[in-house]
XYZ file of C-alpha atoms in Angstrom:
362
model
C -88.721 22.111 -25.435
C -85.511 23.956 -26.143
C -85.010 24.492 -22.364
C -85.472 20.807 -21.700
C -82.992 20.017 -24.478
C -80.451 22.458 -23.010
C -80.796 20.852 -19.567
C -80.300 17.425 -21.083
C -77.159 18.561 -22.907
C -75.689 19.977 -19.681
C -76.487 16.738 -17.881
C -74.826 14.764 -20.618
C -71.708 16.903 -20.345
C -71.609 16.368 -16.590
C -72.140 12.657 -17.016
C -69.362 12.503 -19.619
C -66.991 14.488 -17.421
C -67.820 12.295 -14.438
C -67.223 9.178 -16.543
C -63.797 10.446 -17.643
C -62.800 11.252 -14.085
C -64.022 7.858 -12.879
C -62.089 6.127 -15.657
C -58.892 7.962 -14.754
C -59.372 7.078 -11.087
C -59.791 3.403 -11.980
C -56.703 3.472 -14.221
C -54.611 5.138 -11.506
C -55.884 2.660 -8.914
C -54.996 -0.306 -11.133
C -51.638 1.283 -11.927
C -50.870 1.568 -8.240
C -51.752 -2.092 -7.690
C -48.952 -3.190 -10.011
C -46.194 -4.713 -7.770
C -43.441 -2.268 -8.630
C -40.267 -3.629 -7.077
C -36.714 -2.405 -7.204
C -34.255 -4.744 -8.842
C -31.251 -2.709 -7.780
C -28.512 -4.033 -5.561
C -28.879 -1.654 -2.633
C -32.497 -0.501 -2.688
C -31.971 3.097 -3.757
C -35.361 4.321 -4.995
C -33.647 6.548 -7.534
C -32.151 3.574 -9.387
C -33.993 1.252 -11.740
C -32.649 -1.563 -13.911
C -34.641 -0.726 -17.039
C -33.101 -3.375 -19.281
C -32.430 -6.088 -16.696
C -28.732 -6.023 -17.522
C -27.365 -4.924 -14.158
C -26.875 -1.349 -15.359
C -28.902 0.695 -12.895
C -30.401 3.883 -14.309
C -31.154 6.764 -11.981
C -34.929 6.559 -12.311
C -37.932 6.264 -10.020
C -41.691 6.178 -10.053
C -42.953 9.747 -10.419
C -45.364 9.437 -7.490
C -42.578 8.074 -5.260
C -39.813 10.396 -6.342
C -41.927 13.509 -5.816
C -41.794 12.750 -2.122
C -37.995 13.061 -2.211
C -37.178 15.927 -4.562
C -38.798 19.281 -5.381
C -41.255 19.382 -8.247
C -39.073 21.761 -10.270
C -36.029 19.498 -10.062
C -36.924 16.701 -12.453
C -37.444 16.011 -16.133
C -40.348 13.899 -17.372
C -39.767 10.781 -19.410
C -41.992 8.072 -20.862
C -45.141 10.265 -20.783
C -44.570 11.285 -17.184
C -44.442 7.805 -15.690
C -40.769 8.003 -14.714
C -38.615 10.907 -13.657
C -34.852 11.344 -13.646
C -33.339 13.451 -10.834
C -31.020 16.213 -11.971
C -27.387 15.405 -11.191
C -26.562 19.004 -10.346
C -29.210 18.936 -7.619
C -28.073 15.722 -5.956
C -26.046 16.466 -2.807
C -22.268 15.980 -2.974
C -21.076 13.407 -0.421
C -18.821 14.816 2.270
C -15.189 13.683 2.015
C -13.976 11.251 4.647
C -12.155 13.108 7.370
C -8.557 11.962 7.790
C -7.685 11.191 11.388
C -3.888 11.240 11.908
C -3.198 7.963 13.673
C -0.360 5.458 13.900
C -1.070 1.962 15.197
C 1.862 0.286 16.940
C 1.933 -3.331 18.077
C 2.755 -4.601 21.518
C 4.976 -7.589 20.804
C 6.147 -10.434 22.957
C 9.404 -9.752 24.795
C 11.937 -12.269 23.526
C 14.997 -13.255 25.506
C 18.464 -13.247 23.934
C 20.487 -14.160 26.954
C 23.880 -15.687 26.045
C 23.122 -18.449 28.516
C 20.212 -19.751 26.437
C 20.853 -22.876 24.342
C 21.352 -22.435 20.593
C 17.954 -23.899 19.563
C 16.114 -21.395 21.795
C 18.217 -18.438 20.618
C 17.621 -19.472 17.012
C 13.872 -19.837 17.585
C 13.640 -16.419 19.265
C 15.700 -14.824 16.492
C 13.238 -15.868 13.789
C 10.285 -14.874 15.944
C 11.939 -11.475 16.293
C 12.338 -11.142 12.513
C 8.635 -11.780 11.978
C 7.381 -9.316 14.573
C 5.721 -6.216 13.124
C 6.210 -3.083 15.194
C 3.791 -0.810 13.373
C 0.710 -1.370 11.198
C 0.904 0.068 7.681
C -2.587 -0.023 6.166
C -1.309 1.015 2.738
C 1.516 -1.466 2.272
C 2.403 -1.872 -1.419
C 4.996 -4.067 -3.035
C 6.826 -2.352 -5.886
C 8.741 -4.175 -8.568
C 8.693 -7.938 -8.933
C 6.169 -9.483 -6.572
C 8.637 -12.155 -5.474
C 12.394 -11.856 -4.987
C 13.568 -8.447 -6.215
C 10.533 -6.402 -5.195
C 10.312 -4.288 -2.046
C 7.463 -3.106 0.140
C 6.749 0.593 0.587
C 4.449 2.035 3.239
C 2.092 4.609 1.721
C 0.151 5.373 4.892
C 0.615 9.035 5.890
C 3.014 10.557 6.745
C 4.986 8.113 4.588
C 4.725 7.265 0.901
C 6.223 8.454 -2.366
C 5.202 11.865 -3.661
C 6.963 14.214 -6.031
C 9.641 15.330 -5.529
C 10.785 12.027 -3.974
C 14.273 10.586 -3.771
C 15.217 6.889 -3.708
C 18.619 5.273 -3.175
C 18.830 1.730 -4.563
C 21.900 -0.434 -3.903
C 22.143 -3.840 -5.573
C 20.336 -4.110 -8.906
C 21.340 -7.524 -10.209
C 19.825 -6.788 -13.649
C 16.362 -6.431 -12.079
C 15.141 -2.881 -12.675
C 11.493 -3.461 -11.784
C 11.621 -1.694 -8.427
C 13.571 1.266 -9.803
C 11.309 1.577 -12.836
C 8.231 1.495 -10.593
C 9.324 4.275 -8.235
C 10.339 6.476 -11.166
C 7.611 5.796 -13.749
C 4.649 5.436 -11.386
C 5.548 7.890 -8.635
C 7.961 10.217 -10.404
C 10.812 9.702 -7.942
C 14.422 10.379 -8.738
C 16.194 7.027 -8.384
C 19.932 6.678 -7.785
C 20.935 3.091 -8.572
C 24.275 1.485 -7.682
C 25.800 -1.938 -8.329
C 29.515 -2.694 -8.848
C 28.865 -6.352 -9.742
C 27.320 -5.710 -13.170
C 30.306 -6.353 -15.440
C 28.791 -5.284 -18.753
C 27.157 -2.127 -17.441
C 28.817 1.282 -17.256
C 27.723 4.495 -15.564
C 24.714 5.807 -17.469
C 21.266 7.366 -17.256
C 18.653 4.656 -17.621
C 15.987 7.358 -17.942
C 15.445 10.997 -17.081
C 14.896 9.946 -13.461
C 17.188 6.905 -13.049
C 20.967 7.236 -12.902
C 23.290 4.253 -12.522
C 26.785 4.178 -11.051
C 29.087 1.192 -10.796
C 29.858 1.753 -7.122
C 28.850 -0.340 -4.141
C 27.608 0.318 -0.617
C 29.927 -0.924 2.085
C 31.014 -0.573 5.663
C 34.048 1.498 4.633
C 35.581 3.323 1.651
C 37.953 1.679 -0.778
C 38.355 -1.242 -3.136
C 37.178 -4.600 -1.837
C 38.671 -8.052 -2.446
C 36.718 -8.368 -5.709
C 38.129 -5.115 -7.065
C 34.869 -3.202 -6.620
C 34.785 0.431 -5.584
C 32.855 0.807 -2.319
C 31.559 3.790 -0.346
C 29.745 4.211 2.939
C 26.228 5.632 2.887
C 27.382 8.927 4.381
C 29.989 9.276 1.613
C 27.386 8.530 -1.065
C 25.100 11.206 0.378
C 27.964 13.686 0.534
C 29.112 13.021 -3.040
C 25.552 13.347 -4.390
C 24.856 16.520 -2.400
C 22.146 14.889 -0.295
C 23.506 15.182 3.239
C 20.521 17.353 4.197
C 17.981 15.970 1.717
C 15.058 13.735 2.637
C 15.634 10.204 1.353
C 12.164 8.770 0.861
C 13.367 5.204 0.469
C 16.696 3.447 1.008
C 16.940 -0.051 -0.449
C 19.921 -2.387 -0.379
C 20.414 -6.032 -1.313
C 24.124 -6.717 -0.945
C 24.410 -10.465 -0.243
C 25.492 -10.653 3.435
C 27.412 -7.338 3.448
C 24.355 -5.735 5.096
C 25.716 -6.435 8.591
C 28.844 -4.337 7.970
C 26.688 -1.642 6.386
C 24.308 -1.585 9.365
C 27.226 -1.336 11.784
C 28.495 1.674 9.838
C 25.242 3.589 9.321
C 24.249 3.091 12.963
C 27.498 4.723 14.054
C 26.807 8.071 12.349
C 23.831 10.251 11.434
C 23.393 9.081 7.815
C 19.947 7.605 8.611
C 18.535 10.784 10.140
C 16.851 11.913 6.904
C 15.826 8.456 5.666
C 12.061 7.883 5.857
C 11.950 4.183 4.928
C 14.402 1.301 4.646
C 14.027 -1.981 2.799
C 16.842 -4.518 2.750
C 17.476 -8.234 2.539
C 19.363 -9.773 5.454
C 21.181 -13.094 5.414
C 22.330 -15.496 8.101
C 25.534 -17.604 7.874
C 23.406 -20.463 6.523
C 23.022 -18.398 3.351
C 26.788 -18.485 2.843
C 26.840 -22.211 3.528
C 24.167 -22.877 0.911
C 25.074 -20.445 -1.868
C 28.605 -19.117 -1.395
C 30.796 -21.701 0.282
C 29.225 -25.119 -0.070
C 32.477 -26.940 0.712
C 32.797 -25.246 4.086
C 29.263 -24.918 5.472
C 28.892 -22.664 8.483
C 25.884 -22.521 10.733
C 25.035 -19.581 12.936
C 26.280 -19.715 16.509
C 24.828 -18.068 19.594
C 27.304 -15.199 19.099
C 26.182 -14.779 15.471
C 22.544 -14.445 16.506
C 23.363 -12.012 19.302
C 25.365 -9.791 16.925
C 22.567 -9.764 14.318
C 19.928 -8.970 16.950
C 22.070 -6.149 18.336
C 22.336 -4.500 14.916
C 18.625 -4.849 14.173
C 17.758 -3.448 17.582
C 20.127 -0.604 16.733
C 17.624 0.435 14.055
C 14.944 0.530 16.747
C 17.143 2.823 18.833
C 17.216 5.145 15.813
C 13.385 5.025 16.016
C 12.893 2.776 12.991
C 9.976 0.383 13.271
C 9.361 -2.720 11.159
C 6.115 -2.754 9.172
C 6.755 -5.772 6.963
C 8.909 -8.857 6.582
C 9.138 -11.486 3.879
C 10.854 -14.848 3.781
C 12.833 -15.744 0.694
C 11.637 -19.288 -0.140
C 14.913 -20.065 -1.935
C 16.798 -19.771 1.359
C 15.050 -22.544 3.255
C 17.194 -24.714 5.522
C 16.580 -27.435 8.097
C 18.029 -27.949 11.565
C 18.213 -31.528 12.768
C 18.710 -30.719 16.451
C 15.363 -28.898 16.616
C 13.547 -30.636 13.737
C 12.557 -27.246 12.337
C 12.715 -25.341 9.081
C 13.996 -21.766 8.875
C 14.961 -19.300 6.147
C 18.412 -17.733 5.888
C 17.169 -14.732 3.845
C 14.558 -12.202 4.943
C 13.437 -8.900 3.497
C 12.846 -6.384 6.279
C 10.998 -3.084 5.814
C 11.097 -0.183 8.269
C 9.626 3.300 8.647
C 11.354 6.117 10.513
C 8.997 7.172 13.307
C 10.883 10.454 13.672
C 8.823 11.645 10.692
C 5.567 11.139 12.602
C 4.508 14.654 13.609
C 2.869 15.698 16.868
C -0.641 15.821 15.350
C -0.628 12.008 15.017
C -2.107 9.861 17.753
C -0.106 6.762 18.653
C -2.491 3.865 19.268
C -1.233 0.624 20.790
C -2.725 -2.575 19.430
């Protein structure tokens, strides 16, 4: 009787064990039938929106995640139902390899023959202003986003990095550009403007110095009584004849043509990496300076302006940006067209592009 009882007890234990195992199998089977779906935005199995608030936690089903990471590389949560991968185990993404490349544009050849009629010369001139010679993928406007700001190319090998040096001619009580290059990028900024009557030579900050001197086509005192210097003289007086000038900016209200004629005649642009300036046509003078004696550009005027701008190209400067000044709009009745007498032009010096860069024509 005792033997029979012992056998019965063993059978009961086996039956109980079998029942437990069967119950667990049923539970697991039902658990696996639940339609687990990922609510994340890119289907990464290691992310799960636990609270439905768009904040994706790095979690996954334990049975799924075990296929992707070693058993010893997780921590159990919620009684083993979810696991969280260890951040120190996750592979570090490889940095994007920088490929030195400069993309230049193949532009339409525009004719500037003196024999062309004025409307055609004028049309070609404004087409020429709006042609980009090189693509700058990191083109940023510093300072005021409208009139007063200037574009800087930050695509390598250009940009503004400490220690950088900026020459800024023509402030007009707008310090946004100068403050940006100094405060954001830590550049030393030399600012000049002889037209500011109430302002004396001073240090605006540790990085910005101001002098009441202008940039001109020659040395001396102009008709307004302002002290003027050429760019080469400014560089000499500041001890920068051999220094890299990261950015040269000038807004001098139509004097830019005399300045361009001067700086193209010497080597003062050799160490300048970028130029930004506002150019003006005679229509600007007619609208803003001499309303009683309006003057419109002639064929000779356009040819002279084109020659100077092409002189920058001969120095290996290439235009990466242009911007119309909407306040300088004017109309021509003989062509029934609208043009702008003020343009900001921005150039990079291609002489700073080293031999490891590939020039790609677009």
